[in-house]
PDB file of C-alpha atoms in Angstrom:
ATOM      1  CA  ILE K  22      90.284  90.413  73.059  1.00  0.00           C
ATOM      2  CA  LEU K  23      93.380  88.426  74.025  1.00  0.00           C
ATOM      3  CA  ALA K  24      94.425  87.829  70.429  1.00  0.00           C
ATOM      4  CA  TYR K  25      94.051  91.467  69.405  1.00  0.00           C
ATOM      5  CA  ALA K  26      96.435  93.121  71.891  1.00  0.00           C
ATOM      6  CA  ASP K  27      98.386  92.653  75.091  1.00  0.00           C
ATOM      7  CA  ASN K  28      96.037  93.221  77.999  1.00  0.00           C
ATOM      8  CA  ASN K  29      96.803  93.163  81.677  1.00  0.00           C
ATOM      9  CA  GLU K  30      94.305  91.752  84.155  1.00  0.00           C
ATOM     10  CA  ARG K  31      92.641  95.082  84.878  1.00  0.00           C
ATOM     11  CA  THR K  32      92.360  96.106  81.221  1.00  0.00           C
ATOM     12  CA  LEU K  33      90.844  92.784  80.199  1.00  0.00           C
ATOM     13  CA  ALA K  34      88.251  93.026  82.970  1.00  0.00           C
ATOM     14  CA  MET K  35      87.366  96.596  81.934  1.00  0.00           C
ATOM     15  CA  LYS K  36      86.949  95.574  78.294  1.00  0.00           C
ATOM     16  CA  LEU K  37      84.723  92.666  79.263  1.00  0.00           C
ATOM     17  CA  ILE K  38      82.569  94.914  81.465  1.00  0.00           C
ATOM     18  CA  ARG K  39      82.225  97.473  78.646  1.00  0.00           C
ATOM     19  CA  GLY K  40      81.170  94.604  76.405  1.00  0.00           C
ATOM     20  CA  GLY K  41      78.286  93.775  78.741  1.00  0.00           C
ATOM     21  CA  THR K  42      79.788  91.115  81.007  1.00  0.00           C
ATOM     22  CA  ASP K  43      78.832  91.190  84.693  1.00  0.00           C
ATOM     23  CA  LYS K  44      81.518  92.938  86.787  1.00  0.00           C
ATOM     24  CA  GLU K  45      82.283  89.984  89.069  1.00  0.00           C
ATOM     25  CA  CYS K  46      82.298  87.536  86.170  1.00  0.00           C
ATOM     26  CA  ALA K  47      84.672  89.786  84.196  1.00  0.00           C
ATOM     27  CA  LYS K  48      87.077  90.007  87.135  1.00  0.00           C
ATOM     28  CA  GLU K  49      86.999  86.233  87.596  1.00  0.00           C
ATOM     29  CA  VAL K  50      87.648  85.620  83.897  1.00  0.00           C
ATOM     30  CA  ALA K  51      90.581  88.037  83.943  1.00  0.00           C
ATOM     31  CA  ARG K  52      92.059  86.307  87.020  1.00  0.00           C
ATOM     32  CA  GLU K  53      91.628  82.946  85.299  1.00  0.00           C
ATOM     33  CA  MET K  54      93.412  84.194  82.158  1.00  0.00           C
ATOM     34  CA  VAL K  55      96.358  85.271  84.324  1.00  0.00           C
ATOM     35  CA  GLY K  56      96.322  81.921  86.125  1.00  0.00           C
ATOM     36  CA  LEU K  57      96.335  80.008  82.852  1.00  0.00           C
ATOM     37  CA  GLY K  58      99.227  82.065  81.511  1.00  0.00           C
ATOM     38  CA  TYR K  59      97.296  83.806  78.732  1.00  0.00           C
ATOM     39  CA  ILE K  60      98.179  87.123  80.335  1.00  0.00           C
ATOM     40  CA  ASP K  61     101.824  87.478  81.321  1.00  0.00           C
ATOM     41  CA  GLU K  62     102.122  90.875  82.985  1.00  0.00           C
ATOM     42  CA  GLN K  63     105.816  90.390  83.810  1.00  0.00           C
ATOM     43  CA  ARG K  64     106.644  89.901  80.119  1.00  0.00           C
ATOM     44  CA  GLN K  65     104.449  92.857  79.183  1.00  0.00           C
ATOM     45  CA  LEU K  66     106.112  95.079  81.780  1.00  0.00           C
ATOM     46  CA  ASN K  67     109.569  93.999  80.638  1.00  0.00           C
ATOM     47  CA  ARG K  68     108.781  95.022  77.063  1.00  0.00           C
ATOM     48  CA  LEU K  69     106.990  98.247  78.023  1.00  0.00           C
ATOM     49  CA  ILE K  70     109.726  99.410  80.399  1.00  0.00           C
ATOM     50  CA  LEU K  71     112.455  98.737  77.835  1.00  0.00           C
ATOM     51  CA  THR K  72     110.516 100.746  75.255  1.00  0.00           C
ATOM     52  CA  GLU K  73     109.906 103.653  77.622  1.00  0.00           C
ATOM     53  CA  ALA K  74     113.420 103.734  79.109  1.00  0.00           C
ATOM     54  CA  ASN K  75     115.639 102.875  76.162  1.00  0.00           C
ATOM     55  CA  GLY K  76     113.416 103.903  73.271  1.00  0.00           C
ATOM     56  CA  LYS K  77     111.777 107.092  74.540  1.00  0.00           C
ATOM     57  CA  LEU K  78     114.534 107.798  77.090  1.00  0.00           C
ATOM     58  CA  TYR K  79     112.035 108.348  79.917  1.00  0.00           C
ATOM     59  CA  GLY K  80     113.163 108.231  83.530  1.00  0.00           C
ATOM     60  CA  ARG K  81     111.666 106.285  86.423  1.00  0.00           C
ATOM     61  CA  ASN K  82     109.390 109.173  87.499  1.00  0.00           C
ATOM     62  CA  LYS K  83     107.680 109.157  84.097  1.00  0.00           C
ATOM     63  CA  ILE K  84     107.601 105.385  83.524  1.00  0.00           C
ATOM     64  CA  VAL K  85     106.077 104.232  86.821  1.00  0.00           C
ATOM     65  CA  PRO K  86     102.992 106.519  86.804  1.00  0.00           C
ATOM     66  CA  LYS K  87     102.410 105.873  83.101  1.00  0.00           C
ATOM     67  CA  LEU K  88     102.340 102.104  83.603  1.00  0.00           C
ATOM     68  CA  MET K  89     100.267 102.393  86.782  1.00  0.00           C
ATOM     69  CA  ALA K  90      97.697 104.334  84.750  1.00  0.00           C
ATOM     70  CA  LYS K  91      97.532 101.328  82.413  1.00  0.00           C
ATOM     71  CA  GLY K  92      96.594  99.113  85.356  1.00  0.00           C
ATOM     72  CA  TYR K  93      99.896  97.570  86.405  1.00  0.00           C
ATOM     73  CA  SER K  94     100.738  97.513  90.117  1.00  0.00           C
ATOM     74  CA  SER K  95     103.578  99.707  91.360  1.00  0.00           C
ATOM     75  CA  SER K  96     105.198  96.729  93.083  1.00  0.00           C
ATOM     76  CA  ASP K  97     105.254  94.730  89.824  1.00  0.00           C
ATOM     77  CA  ILE K  98     106.592  97.716  87.877  1.00  0.00           C
ATOM     78  CA  ASN K  99     109.324  98.392  90.421  1.00  0.00           C
ATOM     79  CA  SER K 100     110.245  94.713  90.588  1.00  0.00           C
ATOM     80  CA  VAL K 101     110.670  94.373  86.816  1.00  0.00           C
ATOM     81  CA  LEU K 102     112.452  97.727  86.663  1.00  0.00           C
ATOM     82  CA  ALA K 103     114.916  96.628  89.362  1.00  0.00           C
ATOM     83  CA  GLU K 104     115.640  93.426  87.418  1.00  0.00           C
ATOM     84  CA  LEU K 105     116.270  95.384  84.223  1.00  0.00           C
ATOM     85  CA  ILE K 106     118.575  97.838  86.005  1.00  0.00           C
ATOM     86  CA  GLU K 107     120.472  95.030  87.721  1.00  0.00           C
ATOM     87  CA  SER K 108     120.942  93.161  84.433  1.00  0.00           C
ATOM     88  CA  GLY K 109     122.180  96.345  82.752  1.00  0.00           C
ATOM     89  CA  GLU K 110     119.378  96.398  80.189  1.00  0.00           C
ATOM     90  CA  VAL K 111     118.238  99.765  81.570  1.00  0.00           C
ATOM     91  CA  ASP K 112     120.804 102.403  82.525  1.00  0.00           C
ATOM     92  CA  PHE K 113     119.121 105.665  83.497  1.00  0.00           C
ATOM     93  CA  LYS K 114     122.406 107.607  83.779  1.00  0.00           C
ATOM     94  CA  LYS K 115     123.369 106.637  80.238  1.00  0.00           C
ATOM     95  CA  ASN K 116     119.853 107.360  78.978  1.00  0.00           C
ATOM     96  CA  ALA K 117     119.867 110.796  80.622  1.00  0.00           C
ATOM     97  CA  ARG K 118     123.138 111.647  78.855  1.00  0.00           C
ATOM     98  CA  LEU K 119     121.729 110.430  75.530  1.00  0.00           C
ATOM     99  CA  LEU K 120     118.559 112.448  76.036  1.00  0.00           C
ATOM    100  CA  VAL K 121     120.457 115.670  76.717  1.00  0.00           C
ATOM    101  CA  GLU K 122     122.770 115.116  73.742  1.00  0.00           C
ATOM    102  CA  GLU K 123     119.852 114.269  71.442  1.00  0.00           C
ATOM    103  CA  LYS K 124     117.565 117.133  72.458  1.00  0.00           C
ATOM    104  CA  LEU K 125     119.953 119.926  73.490  1.00  0.00           C
ATOM    105  CA  GLY K 126     123.440 119.113  72.284  1.00  0.00           C
ATOM    106  CA  SER K 127     126.633 119.120  74.284  1.00  0.00           C
ATOM    107  CA  ASP K 128     126.841 122.883  74.897  1.00  0.00           C
ATOM    108  CA  ALA K 129     123.465 123.307  76.630  1.00  0.00           C
ATOM    109  CA  GLU K 130     123.091 125.358  79.792  1.00  0.00           C
ATOM    110  CA  LEU K 131     122.740 123.517  83.098  1.00  0.00           C
ATOM    111  CA  GLU K 132     119.263 124.956  83.708  1.00  0.00           C
ATOM    112  CA  GLU K 133     118.080 123.740  80.283  1.00  0.00           C
ATOM    113  CA  LYS K 134     119.401 120.271  81.052  1.00  0.00           C
ATOM    114  CA  LYS K 135     117.610 120.200  84.398  1.00  0.00           C
ATOM    115  CA  LYS K 136     114.292 121.229  82.827  1.00  0.00           C
ATOM    116  CA  LEU K 137     114.575 118.595  80.126  1.00  0.00           C
ATOM    117  CA  LEU K 138     115.514 115.839  82.543  1.00  0.00           C
ATOM    118  CA  TYR K 139     112.667 116.755  84.887  1.00  0.00           C
ATOM    119  CA  LYS K 140     110.186 116.771  81.980  1.00  0.00           C
ATOM    120  CA  TYR K 141     111.307 113.262  80.975  1.00  0.00           C
ATOM    121  CA  GLY K 142     111.016 111.862  84.490  1.00  0.00           C
ATOM    122  CA  TYR K 143     114.531 112.062  85.925  1.00  0.00           C
ATOM    123  CA  ARG K 144     115.313 113.304  89.410  1.00  0.00           C
ATOM    124  CA  VAL K 145     117.407 116.426  89.113  1.00  0.00           C
TER     125      VAL K 145
END
């Protein structure tokens, strides 16, 4: 399971349970894999956030719930996101401009821009 794809602690435990492992045993194994460094959620979050923000041009309001649904904690997501913003690797203002230019062009109406930005997870 670990070799096939990146799994966070929660996802690994769920896969083990679906495979027939006792619930408590699965949770303990997943915790142990994190402790041993086989699961590095910070690295995973870094990669996922960069893909969502800079690749798909999603805003914070779309990224955080999406990653929480995958089993990452909101505090971990927000921590990694803050680091990426501080380092300049993620710039939501720049990404919002790129999104509008890419999807609507430079002569789009203000209301169209607001709808698009809201849909992609930006506060308008």
